[in-house]
Structure formats: structure tokens, C-alpha cells
Coordinates of C-alpha atoms in Angstrom, one line a residue:
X50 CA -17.1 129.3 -75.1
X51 CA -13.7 127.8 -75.5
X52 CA -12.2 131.3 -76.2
X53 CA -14.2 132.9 -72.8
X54 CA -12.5 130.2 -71.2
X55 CA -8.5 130.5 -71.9
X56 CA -9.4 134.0 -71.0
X57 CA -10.8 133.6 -67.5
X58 CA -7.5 131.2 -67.2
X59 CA -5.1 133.8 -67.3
X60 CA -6.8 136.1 -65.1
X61 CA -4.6 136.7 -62.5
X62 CA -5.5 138.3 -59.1
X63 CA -2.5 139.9 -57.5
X64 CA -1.9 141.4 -53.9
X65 CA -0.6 144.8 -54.0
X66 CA 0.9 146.8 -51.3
X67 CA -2.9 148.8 -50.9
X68 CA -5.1 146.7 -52.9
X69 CA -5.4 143.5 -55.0
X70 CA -5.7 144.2 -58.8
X71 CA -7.0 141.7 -61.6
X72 CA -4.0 141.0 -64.0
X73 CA -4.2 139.1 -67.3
X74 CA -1.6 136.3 -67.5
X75 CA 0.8 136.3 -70.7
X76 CA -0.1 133.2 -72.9
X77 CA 2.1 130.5 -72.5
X78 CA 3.5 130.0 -76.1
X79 CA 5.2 133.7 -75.5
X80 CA 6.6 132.6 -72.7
X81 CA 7.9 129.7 -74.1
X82 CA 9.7 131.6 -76.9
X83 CA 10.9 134.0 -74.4
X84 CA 12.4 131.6 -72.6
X85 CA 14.3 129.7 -75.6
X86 CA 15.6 132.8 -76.8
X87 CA 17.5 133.9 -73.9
X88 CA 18.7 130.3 -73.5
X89 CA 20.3 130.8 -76.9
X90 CA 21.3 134.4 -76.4
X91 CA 23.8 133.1 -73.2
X92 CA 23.2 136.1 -71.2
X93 CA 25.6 137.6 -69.0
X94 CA 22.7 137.8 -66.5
X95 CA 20.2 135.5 -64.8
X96 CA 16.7 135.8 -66.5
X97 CA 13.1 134.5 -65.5
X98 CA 9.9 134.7 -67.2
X99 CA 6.7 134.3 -65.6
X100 CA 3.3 134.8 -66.8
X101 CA 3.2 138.3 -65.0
X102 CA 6.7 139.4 -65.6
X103 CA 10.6 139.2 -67.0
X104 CA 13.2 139.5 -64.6
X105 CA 16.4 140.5 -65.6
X106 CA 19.0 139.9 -62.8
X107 CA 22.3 141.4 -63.0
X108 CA 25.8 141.1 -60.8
X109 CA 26.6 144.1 -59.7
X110 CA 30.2 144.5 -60.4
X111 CA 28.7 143.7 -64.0
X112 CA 26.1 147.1 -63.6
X113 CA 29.3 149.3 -62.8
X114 CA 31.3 148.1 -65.1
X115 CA 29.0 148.9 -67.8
X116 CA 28.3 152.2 -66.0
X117 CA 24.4 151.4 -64.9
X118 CA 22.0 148.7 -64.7
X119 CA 20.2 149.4 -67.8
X120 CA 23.4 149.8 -69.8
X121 CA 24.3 146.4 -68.5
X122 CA 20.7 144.1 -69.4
X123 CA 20.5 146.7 -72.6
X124 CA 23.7 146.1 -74.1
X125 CA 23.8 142.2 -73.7
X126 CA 20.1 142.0 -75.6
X127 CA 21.3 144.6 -78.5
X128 CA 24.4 142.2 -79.0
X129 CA 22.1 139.7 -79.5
X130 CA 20.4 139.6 -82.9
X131 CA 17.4 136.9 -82.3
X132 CA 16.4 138.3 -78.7
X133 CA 16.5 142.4 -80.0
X134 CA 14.5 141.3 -82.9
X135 CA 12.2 139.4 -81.4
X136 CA 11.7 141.6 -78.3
X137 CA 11.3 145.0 -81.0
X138 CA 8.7 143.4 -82.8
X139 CA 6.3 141.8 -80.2
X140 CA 4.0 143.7 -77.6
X141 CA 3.1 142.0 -74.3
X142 CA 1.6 142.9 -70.7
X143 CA 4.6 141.5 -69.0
X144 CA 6.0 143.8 -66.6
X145 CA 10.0 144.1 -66.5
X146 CA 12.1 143.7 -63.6
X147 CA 15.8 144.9 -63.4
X148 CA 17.4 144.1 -60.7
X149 CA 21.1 143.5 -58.6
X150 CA 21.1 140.2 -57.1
X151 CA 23.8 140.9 -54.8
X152 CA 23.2 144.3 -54.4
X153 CA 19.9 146.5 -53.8
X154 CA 18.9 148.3 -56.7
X155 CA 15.4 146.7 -58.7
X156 CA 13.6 148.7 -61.5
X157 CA 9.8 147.9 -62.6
X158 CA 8.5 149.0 -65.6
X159 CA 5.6 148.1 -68.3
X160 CA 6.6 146.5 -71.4
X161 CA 6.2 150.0 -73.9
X162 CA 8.7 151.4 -71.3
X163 CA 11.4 148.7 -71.8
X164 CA 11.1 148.6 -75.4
X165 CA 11.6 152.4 -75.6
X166 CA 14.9 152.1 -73.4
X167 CA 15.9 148.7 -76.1
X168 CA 15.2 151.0 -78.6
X169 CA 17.1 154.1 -77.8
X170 CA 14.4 156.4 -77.4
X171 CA 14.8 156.4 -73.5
X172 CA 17.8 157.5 -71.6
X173 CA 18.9 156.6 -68.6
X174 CA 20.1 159.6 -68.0
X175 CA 18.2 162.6 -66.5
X176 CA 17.8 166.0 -68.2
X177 CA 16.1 169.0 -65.5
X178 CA 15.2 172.2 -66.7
X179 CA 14.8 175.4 -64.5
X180 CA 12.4 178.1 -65.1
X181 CA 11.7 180.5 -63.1
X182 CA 8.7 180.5 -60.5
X183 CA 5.6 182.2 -62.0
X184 CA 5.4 184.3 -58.5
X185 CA 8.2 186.0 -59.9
X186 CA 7.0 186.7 -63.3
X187 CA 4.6 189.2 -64.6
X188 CA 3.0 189.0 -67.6
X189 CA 2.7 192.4 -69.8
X190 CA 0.6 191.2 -73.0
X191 CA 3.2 188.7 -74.3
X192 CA 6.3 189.7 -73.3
X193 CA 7.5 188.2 -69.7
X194 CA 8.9 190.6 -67.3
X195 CA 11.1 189.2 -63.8
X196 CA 9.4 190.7 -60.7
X197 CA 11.6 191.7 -57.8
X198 CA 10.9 189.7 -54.8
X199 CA 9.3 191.1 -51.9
X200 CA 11.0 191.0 -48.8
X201 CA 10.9 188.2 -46.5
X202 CA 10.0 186.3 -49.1

């Protein structure tokens, strides 16, 4: 009973842009330790924790400098020991928010998201490959041979 109950307390019902969607609250001893670390960790930044999210709020001549928004909240938590730790080793339901303060820019993403960009197996950098369109490609048992295209076309 007890445990049905600090369930149903950190159901959350939030208003989206389309619909409203049931969220489940991050327990309050996480937050807690959330919020000590970064205390302790004297970020460069502002940063809020609520049960629904972790806001990470950046000046902007601080993004530039650093060359991006993410470099900027990703470099100050890797310099910090406790909070890298800490963050690595814990999953949560907490969405994270970058954002400029004094600017415009504001980045959502789940939690398995930010810790893949903490832990360097995300870049925020953008890699596009071209191929070409299968319209102008047809296929001879396995080997691939380019099509001319029709005119007007």
C-alpha cells in the first residue's frame, strides 16, 4: 500500500503543446543529491533541478567562447570529478534542458541522451552522407549501375 502510494505521488500530469501526458516525478532524495553536487561543483552556469527536469543555463558569451553550448555545460561537468561520477553512474527520467539565458538557443533531451554527449559517445557535430537517389540506380544482380537521367527530369 505504502509503496502504490509514493508512486501515485510522483505522477505528474503535464500540458503539452497537443496533448497532456502522465509523467513520473524523480524521487526527491536524487534531487537532493543533484542539487548538493552542483553546489559543490561551483559551476560556471546557473543550474535547476526539478522533479521533471535539470536545466543547465549558460551565458552566452560563455557558449562561444567555448565554441557551442554543449561544449560549454560538458566541459565544466567533466572538470568536475564528483558531478561526472555521479552523473555516469546514475539513470533517471529527468529530462535535460540547455539553454542561453540571455540569448535564444534551448536544447531538450532525455537523460540516456545527455549521458552519451558527457560521455563522448555523442558529438555535437553533424556528419551527412550522400548517396545517390535510387531513381538513378539500377540494379544488375549485385552490382549497382548509375542510370542516365531522363530528360526533364
Amino acid at each position: 500500500n505504502q509503496v502504490i502510494h509514493r508512486l501515485l505521488n510522483r505522477i505528474r500530469l503535464v500540458n503539452g503543446k497537443a496533448s497532456t501526458q502522465i509523467h513520473v516525478a524523480e524521487n526527491d532524495r536524487f534531487k537532493a543529491k543533484l542539487q548538493e553536487l552542483f553546489r559543490g561543483a561551483n559551476f560556471p552556469f546557473f543550474t535547476t533541478v526539478s522533479d521533471l527536469c535539470v536545466s543547465f543555463a549558460v551565458d552566452i558569451t560563455d557558449a562561444k567562447r567555448e565554441g557551442s553550448l554543449y561544449k560549454a555545460v560538458f566541459k565544466a561537468i567533466r572538470k568536475s570529478p564528483k558531478v561526472y561520477q555521479f552523473l555516469t553512474a546514475v539513470r533517471s527520467r529527468l529530462r535535460v534542458v540547455l539553454s542561453v539565458y540571455n540569448g535564444d538557443e534551448s536544447n531538450i533531451m532525455k537523460w540516456s541522451e545527455f549521458l552519451s554527449y558527457l560521455s563522448g559517445y555523442r558529438n555535437p557535430y553533424v556528419t551527412v552522407e550522400l548517396f545517390p537517389k535510387p531513381s538513378e540506380l539500377a540494379l544488375h544482380g549485385q552490382d549497382a549501375t548509375p542510370v542516365k537521367p531522363r530528360d526533364g527530369l
